[in-house]
XYZ file of C-alpha atoms in Angstrom:
312
model
C 68.142 11.244 227.888
C 69.789 8.643 225.687
C 73.271 9.133 224.313
C 74.847 7.558 221.265
C 76.160 4.132 222.183
C 78.616 1.469 221.091
C 77.960 -2.224 221.758
C 80.431 -5.041 221.155
C 78.869 -8.244 219.844
C 80.508 -11.117 221.641
C 80.190 -14.459 219.868
C 78.880 -16.161 222.971
C 76.517 -13.318 223.711
C 74.759 -13.481 220.368
C 72.989 -16.802 220.529
C 69.844 -16.864 218.410
C 67.592 -19.848 217.858
C 68.586 -21.281 214.850
C 52.924 -9.331 199.348
C 51.577 -7.532 202.207
C 50.711 -9.390 205.306
C 48.282 -8.621 208.091
C 49.975 -6.960 211.042
C 49.669 -9.757 213.599
C 52.424 -8.850 216.049
C 49.982 -8.775 218.939
C 47.808 -11.755 218.057
C 48.041 -15.358 219.147
C 49.066 -18.280 217.001
C 51.871 -19.353 214.718
C 52.298 -15.841 213.302
C 54.054 -14.855 216.536
C 56.733 -17.558 216.265
C 60.160 -16.115 215.492
C 63.175 -18.408 215.664
C 65.640 -16.057 213.917
C 65.021 -12.784 215.768
C 67.742 -10.780 217.486
C 67.981 -11.605 221.169
C 69.094 -9.037 223.727
C 71.939 -10.662 225.629
C 75.110 -9.391 227.255
C 75.550 -5.690 226.586
C 73.405 -5.576 223.439
C 70.842 -2.757 223.397
C 67.106 -3.375 223.288
C 67.049 -1.465 219.987
C 68.323 -4.546 218.120
C 64.788 -5.947 218.346
C 63.409 -3.065 216.274
C 62.037 -3.970 212.841
C 64.715 -2.162 210.837
C 67.538 -4.222 212.370
C 68.860 -7.210 210.386
C 70.117 -10.333 212.133
C 73.380 -9.466 213.867
C 76.471 -11.293 212.706
C 78.630 -13.355 215.055
C 82.281 -12.562 215.539
C 84.297 -9.383 215.120
C 81.401 -6.971 215.055
C 79.830 -4.179 217.038
C 76.619 -2.190 216.962
C 76.663 1.602 217.127
C 73.375 3.371 217.836
C 73.048 7.111 217.277
C 70.250 9.118 218.860
C 68.718 12.497 218.030
C 65.652 14.409 219.145
C 62.874 14.344 216.538
C 60.638 17.364 215.800
C 58.169 17.896 218.600
C 59.863 15.300 220.791
C 61.300 15.782 224.239
C 63.580 12.726 224.393
C 66.142 11.459 221.913
C 65.195 8.492 219.744
C 67.214 6.326 217.363
C 68.578 8.339 214.448
C 70.288 5.387 212.770
C 72.346 2.336 213.705
C 75.393 0.621 212.208
C 76.874 -2.855 212.339
C 80.644 -2.436 212.110
C 83.178 -5.151 211.379
C 85.937 -4.370 213.867
C 88.542 -6.489 212.051
C 87.885 -5.283 208.507
C 87.119 -1.762 209.778
C 84.117 -1.579 207.503
C 80.382 -0.938 207.640
C 78.269 -4.076 207.123
C 74.997 -2.122 207.103
C 73.242 0.998 208.311
C 69.575 0.822 209.284
C 67.045 3.531 210.083
C 63.377 4.430 209.760
C 61.634 7.064 207.684
C 58.399 8.702 208.799
C 56.519 11.822 207.804
C 57.779 13.417 211.008
C 61.497 12.767 210.558
C 61.424 13.715 206.866
C 60.787 17.372 207.661
C 63.296 19.824 206.156
C 64.141 21.965 209.179
C 67.911 22.393 208.826
C 70.314 22.601 205.903
C 72.798 19.904 204.896
C 76.057 20.133 206.806
C 78.160 22.815 205.070
C 81.056 21.508 202.994
C 84.573 21.883 204.325
C 87.801 20.561 202.843
C 89.036 19.521 206.282
C 88.610 16.229 208.123
C 85.660 17.798 209.952
C 83.497 17.092 206.900
C 83.658 13.344 207.564
C 84.703 12.966 211.205
C 85.538 9.817 213.088
C 82.587 8.252 214.870
C 83.053 9.308 218.501
C 81.420 6.081 219.670
C 83.861 3.758 217.918
C 87.038 2.880 219.873
C 90.299 3.885 218.189
C 91.417 0.270 217.821
C 88.435 -0.520 215.579
C 88.852 2.330 213.088
C 91.334 3.823 210.649
C 93.501 6.483 212.287
C 92.797 8.896 209.423
C 90.049 9.171 206.821
C 90.816 6.262 204.425
C 88.606 7.768 201.696
C 90.696 10.925 201.252
C 92.817 10.661 198.116
C 91.389 7.225 197.275
C 89.462 8.325 194.204
C 86.184 7.163 195.794
C 83.313 9.204 197.178
C 82.154 9.049 200.767
C 78.924 7.180 200.004
C 76.276 7.923 202.630
C 74.146 4.980 203.755
C 71.753 6.961 205.930
C 71.604 9.988 203.599
C 72.014 13.558 204.724
C 68.793 14.370 202.835
C 66.878 11.868 204.977
C 68.000 13.570 208.185
C 67.247 17.268 207.872
C 64.970 17.338 210.907
C 67.727 18.521 213.267
C 71.318 19.724 213.186
C 72.413 16.838 215.406
C 70.703 14.202 213.247
C 72.182 15.559 210.022
C 75.704 15.940 211.366
C 75.697 12.318 212.553
C 75.121 11.068 208.996
C 78.621 12.337 208.087
C 80.430 10.009 210.494
C 82.864 7.709 208.705
C 81.038 4.661 210.068
C 78.032 5.630 207.910
C 80.125 5.670 204.716
C 81.125 3.179 202.045
C 83.459 3.926 199.111
C 81.568 4.547 195.885
C 82.679 5.639 192.406
C 81.550 9.233 191.933
C 79.394 8.493 188.889
C 77.500 5.829 190.840
C 77.178 7.895 194.028
C 75.935 10.948 192.140
C 73.964 8.851 189.668
C 72.049 5.627 190.308
C 72.586 5.656 194.089
C 71.277 9.210 194.365
C 68.321 8.268 192.164
C 67.561 5.349 194.468
C 67.693 7.568 197.559
C 65.229 9.967 195.953
C 63.013 7.055 194.933
C 62.913 5.745 198.511
C 61.776 9.170 199.717
C 59.153 9.202 196.991
C 57.845 5.809 198.103
C 57.182 7.220 201.566
C 55.647 10.428 200.293
C 53.568 8.855 197.546
C 49.921 8.699 198.533
C 49.078 5.298 197.079
C 46.397 2.871 198.191
C 45.817 -0.432 196.503
C 44.384 -3.866 197.089
C 46.580 -6.935 197.400
C 44.284 -9.896 197.842
C 41.906 -8.662 200.583
C 44.397 -6.296 202.253
C 43.942 -2.562 201.853
C 47.319 -0.819 202.192
C 48.155 2.763 203.142
C 51.826 3.561 203.658
C 53.004 5.340 206.792
C 56.399 4.049 207.997
C 59.412 2.812 206.070
C 62.182 0.643 207.565
C 65.459 0.885 205.621
C 68.711 -1.106 205.520
C 71.583 -0.119 203.204
C 75.114 -1.336 202.703
C 77.831 -2.554 200.393
C 79.082 -6.117 200.011
C 82.157 -6.899 202.099
C 81.767 -10.488 203.338
C 82.321 -12.489 200.117
C 85.610 -12.167 198.228
C 83.932 -12.233 194.799
C 81.709 -9.324 195.878
C 84.625 -7.003 196.677
C 85.752 -4.771 193.810
C 89.147 -4.125 195.389
C 90.899 -3.535 198.680
C 93.043 -0.410 198.769
C 96.599 -0.355 200.108
C 95.340 1.337 203.281
C 92.934 -1.564 203.902
C 89.725 0.164 202.757
C 87.310 -2.374 201.238
C 85.565 -1.226 198.054
C 82.300 -3.147 197.543
C 81.371 -4.413 194.117
C 77.661 -4.322 194.945
C 75.441 -1.967 196.921
C 71.995 -2.844 198.213
C 68.928 -1.415 199.893
C 66.240 -3.405 201.735
C 62.863 -1.816 202.438
C 60.013 -2.786 204.735
C 56.847 -0.696 204.628
C 54.641 -0.527 207.701
C 51.068 -0.243 206.533
C 47.789 0.243 208.354
C 46.965 -3.386 207.573
C 50.384 -5.045 207.607
C 53.748 -5.057 205.847
C 55.344 -5.311 202.436
C 59.037 -5.579 201.542
C 61.412 -5.328 198.587
C 65.065 -4.642 197.803
C 67.386 -2.959 195.318
C 70.659 -4.538 194.115
C 73.259 -2.550 192.180
C 76.654 -3.314 190.687
C 78.487 -0.084 191.490
C 81.243 -0.853 188.980
C 78.689 -0.732 186.143
C 78.127 2.321 183.936
C 74.454 3.274 184.227
C 72.770 5.364 181.551
C 71.080 8.635 182.471
C 67.715 7.118 181.537
C 68.157 4.018 183.711
C 65.846 3.785 186.726
C 66.182 2.169 190.170
C 63.019 0.142 189.579
C 64.964 -1.915 187.011
C 67.044 -3.322 189.878
C 64.273 -4.430 192.213
C 64.680 -7.858 193.839
C 62.705 -9.629 196.528
C 64.174 -9.902 200.015
C 64.789 -13.652 199.713
C 67.076 -13.000 196.744
C 68.769 -10.088 198.491
C 69.444 -12.292 201.509
C 70.945 -14.978 199.275
C 73.180 -12.414 197.590
C 74.372 -10.670 200.756
C 74.218 -13.414 203.389
C 72.274 -11.001 205.622
C 68.934 -11.902 207.217
C 66.837 -8.747 206.804
C 63.802 -7.922 208.938
C 64.459 -10.908 211.162
C 62.416 -9.389 213.996
C 59.151 -9.896 212.138
C 57.162 -13.010 213.090
C 58.343 -15.856 210.846
C 55.024 -16.383 209.096
C 54.853 -12.733 208.058
C 58.556 -12.526 207.161
C 58.437 -15.628 204.959
C 55.308 -14.518 203.129
C 56.365 -10.987 202.227
C 60.007 -11.752 201.399
C 59.427 -14.342 198.672
C 57.017 -12.506 196.360
C 58.089 -12.522 192.681
C 59.658 -9.364 191.302
C 56.728 -8.488 189.041
C 54.336 -8.770 191.969
C 56.580 -6.482 194.013
C 56.650 -3.863 191.284
C 52.885 -3.906 191.077
C 52.160 -3.663 194.776
C 54.755 -0.912 195.275
C 53.063 1.127 192.581
C 55.362 0.616 189.572
């Protein structure tokens, strides 16, 4: 039975060769070439080759993988994973998958408590890489979930893990309870929505969604502020989505300025970007474990095309 795990990314150990597309992972030819994929070296887990994982960053970083037993399962599988900057003590991204199975509402959201138990330290992160106390408390910012509690109601263990501090970024309350919450609901709707459509000659039926979420913390002009306790407040928040279809893949992203005042009538679809643009904005290589030919094709589609093929 797998346990939650922490993996340090050593610079030398992370050496990587530097629409909807048919699912050609098991076919021959150029579509299998992948020069930017994550490579399992050193103590890195095999999970980093999963489709939801972005390209891992060199340097002061670690990967934390949390496991939970899914409904009907006998062994624990990945609940979600985090890349953590050990120097900045900040989340770079959280990634996870959404399926019909793990979207079942079996348990209730973790009950609220005013104590530190509401947002506990991640037990898999060494003390030297984390704040000694909850840096969000008294900061004026919400604990912004990246893997949402509402996406992990299939077990008590899975839901409780979403409250670890490593899965949080500071968000203004109006954004967290407004546009960000709308986006989370929209992502769930995209999985649940029974939509079939034709893109070129590909018939698409949605069944699995790969998700990456985070806040900007690598570029100085994308940081809203750094608090006196060292907590980095992102200026922008993002979400990258990859849909596994019966016939292939499609991908898109959302990009939000969390310092902006959004109207009640504003919708997440107004902030759709393609993955190429999201990668340029964040400096993160999303869905790097796809074959290059597929990755390049689905990540560069124009925004209007994305809105159409995702059913907007």
